[in-house]
Coordinates of C-alpha atoms and ligand atoms in Angstrom, one line a residue:
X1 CA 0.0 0.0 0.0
X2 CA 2.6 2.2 1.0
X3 CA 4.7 1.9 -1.9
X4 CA 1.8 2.1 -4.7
X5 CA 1.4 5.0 -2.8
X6 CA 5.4 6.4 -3.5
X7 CA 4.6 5.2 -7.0
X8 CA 1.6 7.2 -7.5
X9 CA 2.8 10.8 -5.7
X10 CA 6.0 10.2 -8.2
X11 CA 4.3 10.0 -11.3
X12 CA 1.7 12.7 -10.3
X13 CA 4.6 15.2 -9.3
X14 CA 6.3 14.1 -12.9
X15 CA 2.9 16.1 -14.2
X16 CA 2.5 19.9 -14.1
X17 CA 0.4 21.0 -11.9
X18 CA -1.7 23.0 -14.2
X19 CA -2.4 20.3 -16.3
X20 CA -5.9 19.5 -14.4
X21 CA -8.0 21.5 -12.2
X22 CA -7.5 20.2 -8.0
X23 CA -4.8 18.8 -9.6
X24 CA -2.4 21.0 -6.7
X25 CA -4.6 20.4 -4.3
X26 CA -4.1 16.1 -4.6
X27 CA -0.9 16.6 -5.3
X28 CA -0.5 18.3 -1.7
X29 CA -2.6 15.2 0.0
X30 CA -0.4 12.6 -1.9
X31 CA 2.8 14.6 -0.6
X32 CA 1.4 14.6 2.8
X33 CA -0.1 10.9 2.9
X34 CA 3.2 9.8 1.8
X35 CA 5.2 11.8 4.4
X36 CA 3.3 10.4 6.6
X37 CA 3.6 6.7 5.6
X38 CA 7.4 7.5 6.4
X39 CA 6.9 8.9 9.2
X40 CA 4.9 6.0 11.1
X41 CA 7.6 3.3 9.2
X42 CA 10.3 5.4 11.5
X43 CA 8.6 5.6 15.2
X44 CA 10.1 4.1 17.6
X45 CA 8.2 1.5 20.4
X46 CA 8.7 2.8 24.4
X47 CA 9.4 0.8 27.4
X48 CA 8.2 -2.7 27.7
X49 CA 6.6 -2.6 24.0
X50 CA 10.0 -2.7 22.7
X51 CA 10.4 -6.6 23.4
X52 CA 7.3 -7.9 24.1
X53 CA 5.7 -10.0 21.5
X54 CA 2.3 -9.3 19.7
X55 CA 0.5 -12.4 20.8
X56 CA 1.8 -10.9 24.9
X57 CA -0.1 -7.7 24.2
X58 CA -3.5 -6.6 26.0
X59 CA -6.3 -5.1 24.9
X60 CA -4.4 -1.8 26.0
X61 CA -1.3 -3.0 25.1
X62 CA -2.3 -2.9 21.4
X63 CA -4.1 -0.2 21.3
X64 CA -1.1 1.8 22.8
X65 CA 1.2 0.2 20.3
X66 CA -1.0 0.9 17.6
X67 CA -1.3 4.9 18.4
X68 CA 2.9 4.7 19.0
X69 CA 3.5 3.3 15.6
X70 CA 1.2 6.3 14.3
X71 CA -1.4 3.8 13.2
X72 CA -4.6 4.6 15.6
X73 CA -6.5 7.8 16.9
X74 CA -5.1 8.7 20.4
X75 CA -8.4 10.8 21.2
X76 CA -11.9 9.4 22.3
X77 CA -15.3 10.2 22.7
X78 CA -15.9 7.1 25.2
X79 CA -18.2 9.1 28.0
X80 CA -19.7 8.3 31.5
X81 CA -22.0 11.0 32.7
X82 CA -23.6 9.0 35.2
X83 CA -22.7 9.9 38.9
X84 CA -19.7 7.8 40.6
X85 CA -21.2 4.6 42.0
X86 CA -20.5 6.0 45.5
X87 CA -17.8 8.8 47.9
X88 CA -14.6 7.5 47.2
X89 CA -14.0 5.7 50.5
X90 CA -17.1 3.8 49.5
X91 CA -16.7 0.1 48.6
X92 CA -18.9 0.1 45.1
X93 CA -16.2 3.5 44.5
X94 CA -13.9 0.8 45.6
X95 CA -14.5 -1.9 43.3
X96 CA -14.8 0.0 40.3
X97 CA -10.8 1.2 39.8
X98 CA -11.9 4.4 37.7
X99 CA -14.3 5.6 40.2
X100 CA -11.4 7.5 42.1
X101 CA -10.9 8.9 39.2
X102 CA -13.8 10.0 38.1
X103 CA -14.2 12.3 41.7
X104 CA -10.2 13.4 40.7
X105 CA -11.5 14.5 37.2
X106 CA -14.7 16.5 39.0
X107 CA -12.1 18.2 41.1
X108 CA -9.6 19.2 38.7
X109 CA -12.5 20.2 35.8
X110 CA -13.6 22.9 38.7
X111 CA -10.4 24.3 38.9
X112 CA -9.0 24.3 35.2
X113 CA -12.1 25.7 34.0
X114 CA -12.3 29.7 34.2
X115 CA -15.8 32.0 33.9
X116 CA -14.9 32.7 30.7
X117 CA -14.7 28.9 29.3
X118 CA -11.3 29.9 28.8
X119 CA -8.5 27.1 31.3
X120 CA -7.1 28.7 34.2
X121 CA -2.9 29.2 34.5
X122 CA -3.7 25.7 36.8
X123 CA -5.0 24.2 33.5
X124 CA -2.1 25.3 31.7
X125 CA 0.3 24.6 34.3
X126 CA -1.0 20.7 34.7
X127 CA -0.5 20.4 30.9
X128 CA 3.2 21.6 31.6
X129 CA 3.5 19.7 34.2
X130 CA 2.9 16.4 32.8
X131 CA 5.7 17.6 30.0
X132 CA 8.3 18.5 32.5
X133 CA 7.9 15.1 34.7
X134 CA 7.8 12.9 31.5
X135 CA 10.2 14.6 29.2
X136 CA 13.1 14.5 32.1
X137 CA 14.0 11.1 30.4
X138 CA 16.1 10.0 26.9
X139 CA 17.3 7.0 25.6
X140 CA 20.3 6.7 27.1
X141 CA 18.7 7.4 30.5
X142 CA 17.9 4.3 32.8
X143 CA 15.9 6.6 34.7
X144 CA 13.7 9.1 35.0
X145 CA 9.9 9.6 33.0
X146 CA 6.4 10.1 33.6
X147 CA 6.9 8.6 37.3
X148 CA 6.0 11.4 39.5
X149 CA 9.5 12.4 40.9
X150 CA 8.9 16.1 39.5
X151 CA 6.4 16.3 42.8
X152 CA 8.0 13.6 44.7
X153 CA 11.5 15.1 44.9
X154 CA 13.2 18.4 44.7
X155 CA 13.2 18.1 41.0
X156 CA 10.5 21.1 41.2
X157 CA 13.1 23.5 42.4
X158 CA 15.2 23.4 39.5
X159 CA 15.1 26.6 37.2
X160 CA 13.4 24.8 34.3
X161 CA 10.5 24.4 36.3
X162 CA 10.1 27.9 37.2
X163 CA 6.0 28.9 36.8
X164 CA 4.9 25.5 38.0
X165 CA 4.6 26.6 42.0
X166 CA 0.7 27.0 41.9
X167 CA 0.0 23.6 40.3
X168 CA 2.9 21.8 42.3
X169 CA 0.9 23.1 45.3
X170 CA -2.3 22.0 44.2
X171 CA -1.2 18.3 42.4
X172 CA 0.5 17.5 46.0
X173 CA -2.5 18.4 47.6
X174 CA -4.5 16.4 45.4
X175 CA -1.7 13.1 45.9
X176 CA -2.2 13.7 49.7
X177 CA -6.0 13.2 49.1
X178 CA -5.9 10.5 47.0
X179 CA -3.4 8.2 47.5
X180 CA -4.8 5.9 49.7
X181 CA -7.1 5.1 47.5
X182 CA -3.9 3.5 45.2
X183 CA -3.3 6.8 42.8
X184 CA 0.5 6.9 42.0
X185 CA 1.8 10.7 41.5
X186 CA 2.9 9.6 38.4
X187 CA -0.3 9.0 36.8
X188 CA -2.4 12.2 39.1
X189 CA 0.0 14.1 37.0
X190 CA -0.3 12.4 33.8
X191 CA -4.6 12.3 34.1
X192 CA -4.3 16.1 35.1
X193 CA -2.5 16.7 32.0
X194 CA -5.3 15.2 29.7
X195 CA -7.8 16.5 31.7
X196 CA -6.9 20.2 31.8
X197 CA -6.1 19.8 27.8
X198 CA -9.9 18.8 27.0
X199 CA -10.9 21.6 29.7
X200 CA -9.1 24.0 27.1
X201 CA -11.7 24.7 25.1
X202 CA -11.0 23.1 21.3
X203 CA -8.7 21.3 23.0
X204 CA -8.4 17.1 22.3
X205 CA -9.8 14.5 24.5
X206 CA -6.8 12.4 25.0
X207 CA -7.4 8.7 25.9
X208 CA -6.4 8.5 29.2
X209 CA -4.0 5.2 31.2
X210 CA -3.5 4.4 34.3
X211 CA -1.2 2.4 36.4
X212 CA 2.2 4.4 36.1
X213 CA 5.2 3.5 39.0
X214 CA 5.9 6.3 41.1
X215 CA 9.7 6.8 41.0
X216 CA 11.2 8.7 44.8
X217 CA 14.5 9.2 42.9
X218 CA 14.9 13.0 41.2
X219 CA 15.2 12.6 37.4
X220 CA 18.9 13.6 35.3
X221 CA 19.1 16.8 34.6
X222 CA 19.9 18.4 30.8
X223 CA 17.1 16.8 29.4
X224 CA 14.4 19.8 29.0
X225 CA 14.6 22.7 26.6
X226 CA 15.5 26.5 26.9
X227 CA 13.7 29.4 25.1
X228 CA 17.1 30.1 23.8
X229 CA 17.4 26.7 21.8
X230 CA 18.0 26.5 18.8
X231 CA 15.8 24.2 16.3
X232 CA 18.8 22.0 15.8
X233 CA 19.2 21.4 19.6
X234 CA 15.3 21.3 20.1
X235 CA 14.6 18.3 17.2
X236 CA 18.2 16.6 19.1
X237 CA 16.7 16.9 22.5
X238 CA 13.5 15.2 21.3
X239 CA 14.8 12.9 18.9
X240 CA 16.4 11.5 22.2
X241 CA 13.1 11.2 23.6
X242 CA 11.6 8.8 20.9
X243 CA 9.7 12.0 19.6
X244 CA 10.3 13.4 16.6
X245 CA 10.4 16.7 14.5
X246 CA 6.6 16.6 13.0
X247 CA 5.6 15.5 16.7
X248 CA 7.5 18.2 18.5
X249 CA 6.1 20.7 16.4
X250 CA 2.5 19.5 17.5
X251 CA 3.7 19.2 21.4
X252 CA 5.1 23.3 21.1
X253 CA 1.5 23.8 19.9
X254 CA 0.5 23.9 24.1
X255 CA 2.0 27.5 23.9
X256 CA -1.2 28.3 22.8
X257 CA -3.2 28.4 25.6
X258 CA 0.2 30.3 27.3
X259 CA 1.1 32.9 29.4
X260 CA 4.7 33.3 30.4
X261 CA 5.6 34.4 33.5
X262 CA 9.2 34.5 33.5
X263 CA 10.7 34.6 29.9
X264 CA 10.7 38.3 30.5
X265 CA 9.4 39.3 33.9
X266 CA 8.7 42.7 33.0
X267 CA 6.1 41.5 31.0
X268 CA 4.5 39.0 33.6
X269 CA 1.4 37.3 32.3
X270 CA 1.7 37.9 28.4
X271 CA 0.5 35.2 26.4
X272 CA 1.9 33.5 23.1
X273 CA -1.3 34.2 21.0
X274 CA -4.2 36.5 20.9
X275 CA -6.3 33.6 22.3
X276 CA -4.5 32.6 26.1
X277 CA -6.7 29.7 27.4
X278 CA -7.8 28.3 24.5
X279 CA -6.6 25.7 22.3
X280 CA -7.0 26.6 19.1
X281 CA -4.2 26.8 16.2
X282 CA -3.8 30.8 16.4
X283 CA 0.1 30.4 18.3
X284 CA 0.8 29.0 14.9
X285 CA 0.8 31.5 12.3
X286 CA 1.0 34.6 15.3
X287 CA 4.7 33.0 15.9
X288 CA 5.4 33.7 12.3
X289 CA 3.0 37.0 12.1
X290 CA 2.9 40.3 13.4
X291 CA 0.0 40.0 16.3
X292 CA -0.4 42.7 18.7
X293 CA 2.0 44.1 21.1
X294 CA 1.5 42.0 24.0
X295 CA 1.4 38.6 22.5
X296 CA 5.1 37.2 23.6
X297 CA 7.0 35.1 21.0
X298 CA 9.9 32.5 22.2
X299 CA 13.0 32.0 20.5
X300 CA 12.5 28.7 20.4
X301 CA 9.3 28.6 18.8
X302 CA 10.8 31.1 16.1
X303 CA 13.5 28.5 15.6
X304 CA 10.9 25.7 15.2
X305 CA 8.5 28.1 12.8
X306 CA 11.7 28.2 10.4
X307 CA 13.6 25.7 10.5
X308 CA 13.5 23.5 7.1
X309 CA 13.0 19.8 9.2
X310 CA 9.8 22.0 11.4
X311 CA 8.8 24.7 9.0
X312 CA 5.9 22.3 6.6
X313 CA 4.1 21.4 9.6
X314 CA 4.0 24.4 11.2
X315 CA 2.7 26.0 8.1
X316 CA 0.1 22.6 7.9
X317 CA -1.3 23.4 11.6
X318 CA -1.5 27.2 10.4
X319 CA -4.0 25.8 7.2
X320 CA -7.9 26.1 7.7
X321 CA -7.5 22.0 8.4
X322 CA -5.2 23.0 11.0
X323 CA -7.3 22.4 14.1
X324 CA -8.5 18.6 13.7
X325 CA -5.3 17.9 12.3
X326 CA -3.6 19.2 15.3
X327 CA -5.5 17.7 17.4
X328 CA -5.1 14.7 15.8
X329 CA -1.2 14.8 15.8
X330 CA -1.1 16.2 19.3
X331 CA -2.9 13.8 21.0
X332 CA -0.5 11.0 19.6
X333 CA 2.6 12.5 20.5
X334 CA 1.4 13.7 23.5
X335 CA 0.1 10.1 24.8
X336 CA 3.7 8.8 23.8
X337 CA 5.3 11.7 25.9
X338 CA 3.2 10.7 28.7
X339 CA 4.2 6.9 28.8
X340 CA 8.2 7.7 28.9
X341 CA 10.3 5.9 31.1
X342 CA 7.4 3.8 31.9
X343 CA 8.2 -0.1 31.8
X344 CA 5.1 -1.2 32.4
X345 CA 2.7 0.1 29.0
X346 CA 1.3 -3.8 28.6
X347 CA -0.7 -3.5 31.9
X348 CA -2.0 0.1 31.9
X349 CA -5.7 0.4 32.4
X350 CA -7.7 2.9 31.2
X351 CA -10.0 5.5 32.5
X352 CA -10.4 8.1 29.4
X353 CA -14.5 7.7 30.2
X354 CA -14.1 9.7 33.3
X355 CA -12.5 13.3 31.2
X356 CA -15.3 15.8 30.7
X357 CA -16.7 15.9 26.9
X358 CA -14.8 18.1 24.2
X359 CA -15.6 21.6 23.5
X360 CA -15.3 21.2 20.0
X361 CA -16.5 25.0 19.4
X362 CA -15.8 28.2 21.3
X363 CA -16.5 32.1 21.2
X364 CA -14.9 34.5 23.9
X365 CA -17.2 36.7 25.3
X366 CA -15.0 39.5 26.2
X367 CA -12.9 39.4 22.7
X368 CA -13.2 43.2 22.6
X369 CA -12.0 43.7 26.5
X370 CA -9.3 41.0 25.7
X371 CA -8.1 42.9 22.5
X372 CA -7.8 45.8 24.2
X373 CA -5.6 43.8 27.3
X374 CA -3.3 42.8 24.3
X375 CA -3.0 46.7 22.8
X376 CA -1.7 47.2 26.1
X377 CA -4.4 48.6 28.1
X378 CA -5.9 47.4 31.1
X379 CA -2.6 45.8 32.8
X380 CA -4.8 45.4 35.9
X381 CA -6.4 42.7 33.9
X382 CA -3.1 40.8 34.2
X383 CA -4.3 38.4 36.6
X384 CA -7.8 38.3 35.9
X385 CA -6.9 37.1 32.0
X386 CA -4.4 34.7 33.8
X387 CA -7.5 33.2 36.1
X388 CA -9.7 32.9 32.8
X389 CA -12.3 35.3 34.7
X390 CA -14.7 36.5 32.4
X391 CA -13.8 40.1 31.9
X392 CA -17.3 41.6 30.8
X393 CA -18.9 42.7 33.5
X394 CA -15.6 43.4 35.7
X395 CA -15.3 46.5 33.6
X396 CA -17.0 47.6 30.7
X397 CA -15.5 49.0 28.0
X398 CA -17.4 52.2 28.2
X399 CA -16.2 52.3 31.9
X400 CA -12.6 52.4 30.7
X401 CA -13.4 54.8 27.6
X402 CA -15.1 57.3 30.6
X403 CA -11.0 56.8 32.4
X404 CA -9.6 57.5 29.5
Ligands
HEM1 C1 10.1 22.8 22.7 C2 10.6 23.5 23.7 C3 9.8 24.2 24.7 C4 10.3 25.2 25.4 C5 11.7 25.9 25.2 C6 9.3 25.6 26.4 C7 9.5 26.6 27.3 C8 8.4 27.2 28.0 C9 8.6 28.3 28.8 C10 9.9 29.1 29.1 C11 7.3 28.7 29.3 C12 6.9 29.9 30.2 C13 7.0 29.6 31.6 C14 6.8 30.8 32.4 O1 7.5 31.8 32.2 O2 5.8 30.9 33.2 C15 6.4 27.7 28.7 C16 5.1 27.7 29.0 C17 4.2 26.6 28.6 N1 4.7 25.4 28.0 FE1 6.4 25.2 27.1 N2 8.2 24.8 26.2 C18 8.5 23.9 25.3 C19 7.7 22.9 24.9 C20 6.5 22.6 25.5 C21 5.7 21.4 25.4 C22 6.2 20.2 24.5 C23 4.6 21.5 26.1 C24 3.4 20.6 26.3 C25 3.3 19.4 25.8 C26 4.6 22.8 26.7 C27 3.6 23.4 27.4 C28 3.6 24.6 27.9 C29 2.4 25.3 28.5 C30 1.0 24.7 28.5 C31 2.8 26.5 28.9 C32 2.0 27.6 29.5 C33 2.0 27.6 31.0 C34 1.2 28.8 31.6 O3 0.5 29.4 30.9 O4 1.3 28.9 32.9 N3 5.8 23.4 26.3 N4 7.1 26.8 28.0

């Protein structure tokens, strides 16, 4: 299949385009489909996946492999809306293993999602911080991975995990609460991360696995990335981490919802896009654009938008497609991300039907009090826009033309 496919993008790119009309257009899709075919021939299996044979693999275990090797839909639509069989020290709650989790997910939807319908800076941080505990792990590591030593050690005090305090507080408060009832760190960290990305709104509903080892031993250190990197390092960093340069371009995508806090502290609370708190595709073509004054742009993301290995699927994610087809990518590369350094993938369980549904449209409210925020007005917004409060009705706009 794959190679009639080579065959056919050859001898339709050996034709001008001109020749027939949409002819551009499936010339584009074969180019695609085929870099995409090489793509999933080159991804690498994780942890115990790597040697265990097909006829050891569960249920789970397949499907993982499957979405791994690029060849199954990471994101679900698998939904329980019926109340938790009982409180979580109950024993029906107790005999059903994603009951806890179910209460977790009712907890932490409460506090990612803002008035607006825009995700909080907790929302935002949780997604962060299930990259920072995971991505603290390569190849050559032994150690280290999504197991939970980010919370469970000092690795939180190290400068690449500066902006993470508020949701370090609130996960270990949330471990405390829950972990006699059998939830690792690891995997309270993991869950939070797919549940504050579907609280974005747009955002993917990632299936969700549990059963991760917590690990009480701090992670190596070197292994995350600087806004200072260059693309070259980035996609070497990565590459190291199983993931890599289509997929890393997806993962940057997160910096849509953004706002930095200490990139450049004098301009605390700027976001990366026009649109903080949602997760739409707008960080993509503002990284390359000119957007208003207070969107922030990293160095690294310029790096990425450029670069010739990063640069076509940035523009892809930019398209009018752009959304599902992030989505899509993001939710594959960020369920691999979320399973490194774990050894044992084959007997995860899973508990995706306890994530709030997908908001699969959104509108913000206060758009023309938020445009305003990013001409530069209204810094006493800062923190309201960084809470995902609902800004109409905190002021008006014809309060602030009367201060004016
Ligand atoms: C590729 C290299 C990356 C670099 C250099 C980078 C760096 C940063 C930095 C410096 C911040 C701002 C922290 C602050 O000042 O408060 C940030 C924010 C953020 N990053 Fe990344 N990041 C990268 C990739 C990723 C990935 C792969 C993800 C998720 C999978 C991610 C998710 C986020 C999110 C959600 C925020 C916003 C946090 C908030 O609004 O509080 N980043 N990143």
């Amino acid at each position: 299949m794959k190679s009639l496919l080579f065959l056919a993008s050859y001898v339709l790119l050996a034709l001008p385009a001109a020749s027939h009309p949409g002819m551009g257009e499936m010339m584009g899709n074969l180019r695609r489909e085929s870099a995409k075919a090489k793509r999933a021939d080159a991804k690498q299996l994780i942890g115990d996946l790597k040697t265990l044979a097909d006829s050891k693999l569960t249920a789970i275990g397949k499907d993982i492999k499957a979405i791994l090797l690029d060849q199954k839909d990471a994101r679900s639509t698998t939904i329980d809306t019926s109340i938790p069989p009982g409180t979580v020290d109950s024993a029906a709650c107790k005999a059903d293993l994603c009951c806890v989790w179910k209460w977790i997910s009712y907890e932490m939807t409460a506090k990612f999602n803002g008035t607006s319908g825009r995700c909080t800076k907790l929302a935002r941080g949780a997604v962060r911080l299930g990259f920072h505990d995971a991505a603290v792990w390569s190849n050559s590591t032994t150690y280290g991975g999504a197991d939970g030593s980010i919370l469970l050690t000092d690795e939180i005090n190290r400068s690449d995990n500066n902006g993470l305090s508020a949701i370090a507080t609130e996960m270990k408060a949330w471990y405390t609460k829950y972990n006699k009832y059998g939830v690792s760190m690891a995997d309270l960290i993991q869950v939070g991360a797919n549940i504050a990305t579907v609280v974005c709104p747009l955002g993917p509903r990632i299936r969700t696995f549990v059963g991760r080892k917590d690990n009480a031993k701090a992670g190596p250190t070197g292994l995350l990335p600087a806004e200072t990197d260059s693309a070259d390092k980035l996609i070497k960093l990565f590459a190291a981490k199983t993931i890599d340069a289509h997929d890393l371009v997806a993962l940057v995508g997160a910096h849509t919802t953004s706002q930095q806090h200490f990139v450049n502290t004098a301009r605390d609370g700027d976001p990366q896009d026009t649109t903080p708190g949602v997760w739409d595709v707008a960080f993509y073509p503002q990284t390359t654009g000119s957007p208003p004054p207070r969107v922030i742009k990293f160095n690294s993301d310029i790096n990425l938008s450029k670069d010739s290995r990063t640069q076509p699927e940035w523009q892809e994610f930019t398209g009018t497609t752009g959304q599902d087809h992030w989505n899509e990518d993001y939710a594959k590369a960020y369920t691999r991300m979320s399973l490194l350094g774990v050894n044992n993938i084959n007997d995860l369980k899973e508990c995706t039907k306890v994530l709030p549904a997908a908001r699969t449209s959104f509108v913000n409210q206060d758009q023309v009090l938020l445009d305003m925020w990013l001409q530069g007005q209204f810094n006493q917004l800062n923190n309201m826009v960084d809470d995902a409060i609902m800004l109409t009705g905190v002021v008006s706009t014809k309060d602030k033309r009367e201060k004016e």
